[in-house]
Coordinates of C-alpha atoms in Angstrom, one line a residue:
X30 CA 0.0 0.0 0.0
X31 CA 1.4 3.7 -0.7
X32 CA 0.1 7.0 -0.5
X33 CA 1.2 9.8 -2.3
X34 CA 0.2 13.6 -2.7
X35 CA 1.8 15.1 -6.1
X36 CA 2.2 18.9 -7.3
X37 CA 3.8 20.6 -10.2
X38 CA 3.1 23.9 -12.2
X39 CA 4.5 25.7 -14.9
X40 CA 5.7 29.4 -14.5
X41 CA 5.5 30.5 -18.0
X42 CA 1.7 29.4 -18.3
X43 CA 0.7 29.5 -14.4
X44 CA -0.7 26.2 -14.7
X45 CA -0.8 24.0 -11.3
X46 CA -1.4 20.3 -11.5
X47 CA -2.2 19.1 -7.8
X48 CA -2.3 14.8 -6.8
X49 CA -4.0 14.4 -3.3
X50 CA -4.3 11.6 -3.0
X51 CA -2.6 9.4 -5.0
X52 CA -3.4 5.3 -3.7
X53 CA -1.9 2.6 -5.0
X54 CA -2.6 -1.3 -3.6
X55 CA -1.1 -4.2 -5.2
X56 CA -1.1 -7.9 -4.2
X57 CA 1.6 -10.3 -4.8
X58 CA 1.6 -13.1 -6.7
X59 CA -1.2 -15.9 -5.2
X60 CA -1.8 -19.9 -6.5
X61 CA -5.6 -20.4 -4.6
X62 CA -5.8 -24.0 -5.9
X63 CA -1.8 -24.5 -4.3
X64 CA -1.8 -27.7 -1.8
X65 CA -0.5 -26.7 1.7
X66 CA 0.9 -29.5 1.9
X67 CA 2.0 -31.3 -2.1
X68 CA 2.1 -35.1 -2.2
X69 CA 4.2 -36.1 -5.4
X70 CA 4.2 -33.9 -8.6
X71 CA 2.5 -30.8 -9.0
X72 CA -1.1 -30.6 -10.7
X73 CA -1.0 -28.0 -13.7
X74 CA -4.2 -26.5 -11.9
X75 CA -2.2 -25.8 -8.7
X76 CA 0.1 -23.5 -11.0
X77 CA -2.6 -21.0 -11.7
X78 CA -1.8 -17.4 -10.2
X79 CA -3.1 -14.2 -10.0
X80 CA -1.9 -10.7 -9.1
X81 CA -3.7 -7.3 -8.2
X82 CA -2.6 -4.2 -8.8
X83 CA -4.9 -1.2 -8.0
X84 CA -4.6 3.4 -8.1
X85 CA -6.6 5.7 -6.9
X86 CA -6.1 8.8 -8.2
X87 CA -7.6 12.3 -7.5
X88 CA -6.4 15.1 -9.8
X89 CA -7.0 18.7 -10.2
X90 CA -5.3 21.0 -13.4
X91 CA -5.9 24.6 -13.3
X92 CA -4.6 27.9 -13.9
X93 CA -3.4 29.6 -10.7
X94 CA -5.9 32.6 -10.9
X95 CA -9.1 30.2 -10.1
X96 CA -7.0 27.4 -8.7
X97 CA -9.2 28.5 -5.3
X98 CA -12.5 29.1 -7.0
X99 CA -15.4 27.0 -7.1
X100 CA -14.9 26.9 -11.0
X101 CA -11.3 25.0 -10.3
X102 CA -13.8 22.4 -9.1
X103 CA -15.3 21.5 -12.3
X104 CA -12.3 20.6 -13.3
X105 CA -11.5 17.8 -10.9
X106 CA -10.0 14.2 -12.1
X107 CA -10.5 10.8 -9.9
X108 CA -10.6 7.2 -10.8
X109 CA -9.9 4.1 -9.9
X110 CA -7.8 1.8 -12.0
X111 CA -7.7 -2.5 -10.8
X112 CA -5.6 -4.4 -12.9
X113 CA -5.9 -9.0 -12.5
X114 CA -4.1 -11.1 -15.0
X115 CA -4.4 -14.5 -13.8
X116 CA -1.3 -16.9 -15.6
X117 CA -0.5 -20.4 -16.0
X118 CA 2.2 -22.5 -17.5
X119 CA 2.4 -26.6 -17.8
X120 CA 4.5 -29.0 -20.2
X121 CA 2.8 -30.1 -23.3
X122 CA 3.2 -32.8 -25.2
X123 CA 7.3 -33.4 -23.0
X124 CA 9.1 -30.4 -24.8
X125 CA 6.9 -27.7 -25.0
X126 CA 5.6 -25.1 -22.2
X127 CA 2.1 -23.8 -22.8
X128 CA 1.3 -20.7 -21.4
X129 CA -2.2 -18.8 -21.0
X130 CA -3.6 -16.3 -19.5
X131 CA -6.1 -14.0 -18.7
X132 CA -6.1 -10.2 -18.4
X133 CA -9.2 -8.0 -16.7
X134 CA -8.6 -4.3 -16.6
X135 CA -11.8 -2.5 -15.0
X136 CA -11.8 1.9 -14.2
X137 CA -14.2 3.5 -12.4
X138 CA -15.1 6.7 -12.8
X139 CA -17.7 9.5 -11.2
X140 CA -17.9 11.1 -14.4
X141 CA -18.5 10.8 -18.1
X142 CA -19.0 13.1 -21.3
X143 CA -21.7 13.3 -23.5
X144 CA -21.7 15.2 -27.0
X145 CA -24.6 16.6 -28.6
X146 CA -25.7 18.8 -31.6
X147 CA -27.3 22.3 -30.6
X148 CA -29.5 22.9 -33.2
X149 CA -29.5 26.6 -32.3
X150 CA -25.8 27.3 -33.0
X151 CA -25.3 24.3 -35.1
X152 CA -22.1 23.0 -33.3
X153 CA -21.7 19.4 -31.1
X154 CA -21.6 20.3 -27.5
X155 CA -20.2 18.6 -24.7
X156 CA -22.0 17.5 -21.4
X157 CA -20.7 16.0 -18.4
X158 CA -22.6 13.2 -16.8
X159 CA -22.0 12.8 -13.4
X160 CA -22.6 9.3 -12.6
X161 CA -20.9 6.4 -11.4
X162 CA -19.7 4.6 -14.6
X163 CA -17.2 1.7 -14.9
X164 CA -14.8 0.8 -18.1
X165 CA -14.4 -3.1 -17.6
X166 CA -11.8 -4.9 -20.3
X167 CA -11.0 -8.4 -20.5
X168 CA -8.2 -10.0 -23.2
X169 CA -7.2 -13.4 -23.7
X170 CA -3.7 -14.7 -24.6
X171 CA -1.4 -17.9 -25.3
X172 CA 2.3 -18.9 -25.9
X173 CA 3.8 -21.9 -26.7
X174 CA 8.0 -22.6 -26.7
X175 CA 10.3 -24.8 -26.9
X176 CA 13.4 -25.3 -26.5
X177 CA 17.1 -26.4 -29.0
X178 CA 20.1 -27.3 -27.4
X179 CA 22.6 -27.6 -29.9
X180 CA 27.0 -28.0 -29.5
X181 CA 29.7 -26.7 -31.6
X182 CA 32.8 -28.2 -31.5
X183 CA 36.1 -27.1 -32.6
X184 CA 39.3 -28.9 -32.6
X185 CA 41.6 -26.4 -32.7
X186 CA 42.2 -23.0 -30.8
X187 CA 41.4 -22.3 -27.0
X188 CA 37.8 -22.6 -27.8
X189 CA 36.8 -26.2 -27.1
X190 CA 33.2 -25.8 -28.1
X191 CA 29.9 -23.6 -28.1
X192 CA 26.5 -24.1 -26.7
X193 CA 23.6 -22.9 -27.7
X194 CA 19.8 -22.5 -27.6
X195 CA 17.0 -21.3 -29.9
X196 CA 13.8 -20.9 -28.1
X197 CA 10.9 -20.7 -31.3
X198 CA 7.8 -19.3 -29.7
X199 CA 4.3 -18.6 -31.0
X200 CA 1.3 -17.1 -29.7
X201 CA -1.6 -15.3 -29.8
X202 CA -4.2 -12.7 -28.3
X203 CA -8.0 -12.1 -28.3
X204 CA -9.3 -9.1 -27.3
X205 CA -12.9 -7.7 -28.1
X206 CA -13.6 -4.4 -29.8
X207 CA -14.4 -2.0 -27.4
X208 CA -16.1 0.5 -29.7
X209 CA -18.8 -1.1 -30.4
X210 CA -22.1 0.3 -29.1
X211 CA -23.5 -2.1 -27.1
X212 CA -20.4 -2.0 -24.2
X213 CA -21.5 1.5 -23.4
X214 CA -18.5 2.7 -23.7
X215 CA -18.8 4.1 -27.1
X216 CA -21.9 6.4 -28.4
X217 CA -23.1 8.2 -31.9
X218 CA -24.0 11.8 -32.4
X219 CA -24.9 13.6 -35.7
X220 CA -23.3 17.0 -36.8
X221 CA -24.9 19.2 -39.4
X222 CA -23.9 17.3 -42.3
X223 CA -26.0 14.6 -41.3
X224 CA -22.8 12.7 -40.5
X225 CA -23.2 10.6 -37.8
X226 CA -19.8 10.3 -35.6
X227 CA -18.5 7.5 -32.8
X228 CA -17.0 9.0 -30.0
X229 CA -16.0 8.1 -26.5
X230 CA -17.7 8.7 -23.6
X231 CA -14.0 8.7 -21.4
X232 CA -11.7 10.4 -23.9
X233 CA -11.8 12.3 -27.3
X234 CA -13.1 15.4 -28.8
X235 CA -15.9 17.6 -30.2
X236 CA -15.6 18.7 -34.3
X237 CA -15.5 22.3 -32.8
X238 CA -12.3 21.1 -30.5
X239 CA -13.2 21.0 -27.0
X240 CA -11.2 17.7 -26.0
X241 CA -12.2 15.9 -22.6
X242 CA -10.1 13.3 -21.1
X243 CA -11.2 11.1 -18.0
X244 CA -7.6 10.7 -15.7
X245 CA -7.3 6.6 -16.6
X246 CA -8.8 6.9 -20.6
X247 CA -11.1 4.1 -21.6
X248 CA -11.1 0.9 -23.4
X249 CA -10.0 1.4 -27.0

């Protein structure tokens, strides 16, 4: 567990960026299917592990001449960011070493934005929501190696021989796509043209260029 406070500003544009507090919580590697007590060889499930790794953050940027003012609050950052893979490795097939594993990501947020076309001054707007909102994201991957031993010899010279080792690997990873609409995470909104427009509800920005980032992003 650590806890931090953070500041920093810039004297040529008076810009402050304040961290209080900054929490971060992380959890060693753990086997839950690990016998206390093992009786001959290990069981491939009992090699199965997980991790945690969590940050709070809370965040304010502002200009120094309303870094007191109740418009400095609008412009306050938090989140929550937990991070799980859960990994595994067991021999397959003698020589090669298989190796999965799971990834969830999840980010919670207070706060999201919203754009919409103002029919009045023909332009997209931006909104913020406050609500509680989470950003869950979940990716699936696999290697498999193996290993060469190989020996060169010479007869001659104070070199008597050379070892060496390729390691071939190949693997894969599966991941969904985030930006489509039915995660949430992702919405549509239609400018003047008639053009309709994807945006993100945690990150991006408006045609007219207001940009709006929440402190952790969102899935991609």
């Amino acid at each position: 567990l650590s806890v931090a406070a953070r500041h920093s500003q810039n004297n040529l544009t008076r810009i402050f960026e304040i961290t209080l507090p900054e929490i971060g919580f992380g959890i060693g590697r753990v086997n839950p299917f690990k016998r206390k007590v093992s009786v001959g060889r290990e069981k491939w499930f009992e090699k199965i592990g997980f991790s945690v790794t969590s940050n709070f953050r809370n965040q304010i940027t502002s200009p120094d001449s309303i870094l007191f003012s109740n418009d400095a609050v609008e412009r306050i950052q938090n989140g929550l960011q937990t991070s799980i893979p859960v990994t595994t490795s067991f021999q397959l097939l003698k020589y090669f070493t298989l190796t999965p594993a799971v990834n969830f990501n999840s980010k919670w947020y207070l706060k999201t934005y919203e754009q919409r076309y103002d029919s009045s001054s023909k332009q997209i707007l931006l909104d913020t929501i406050e609500a509680f909102k989470t950003a869950n994201e979940m990716s699936l991957s696999a290697g498999l190696n193996t290993r060469i031993y190989g020996m060169a010899n010479f007869k001659k010279g104070s070199i008597a021989a050379i070892r060496h080792v390729v390691i071939p690997t190949i693997g894969f990873s599966i991941r969904p796509d985030y930006g489509r609409q039915h995660f949430g995470y992702y919405k549509t909104v239609t400018d003047s043209m008639g053009i309709e427009r994807l945006y993100s509800i945690f990150n991006g920005s408006t045609p007219t260029g207001i940009s709006y980032n929440s402190i952790f992003g969102g899935p991609a």
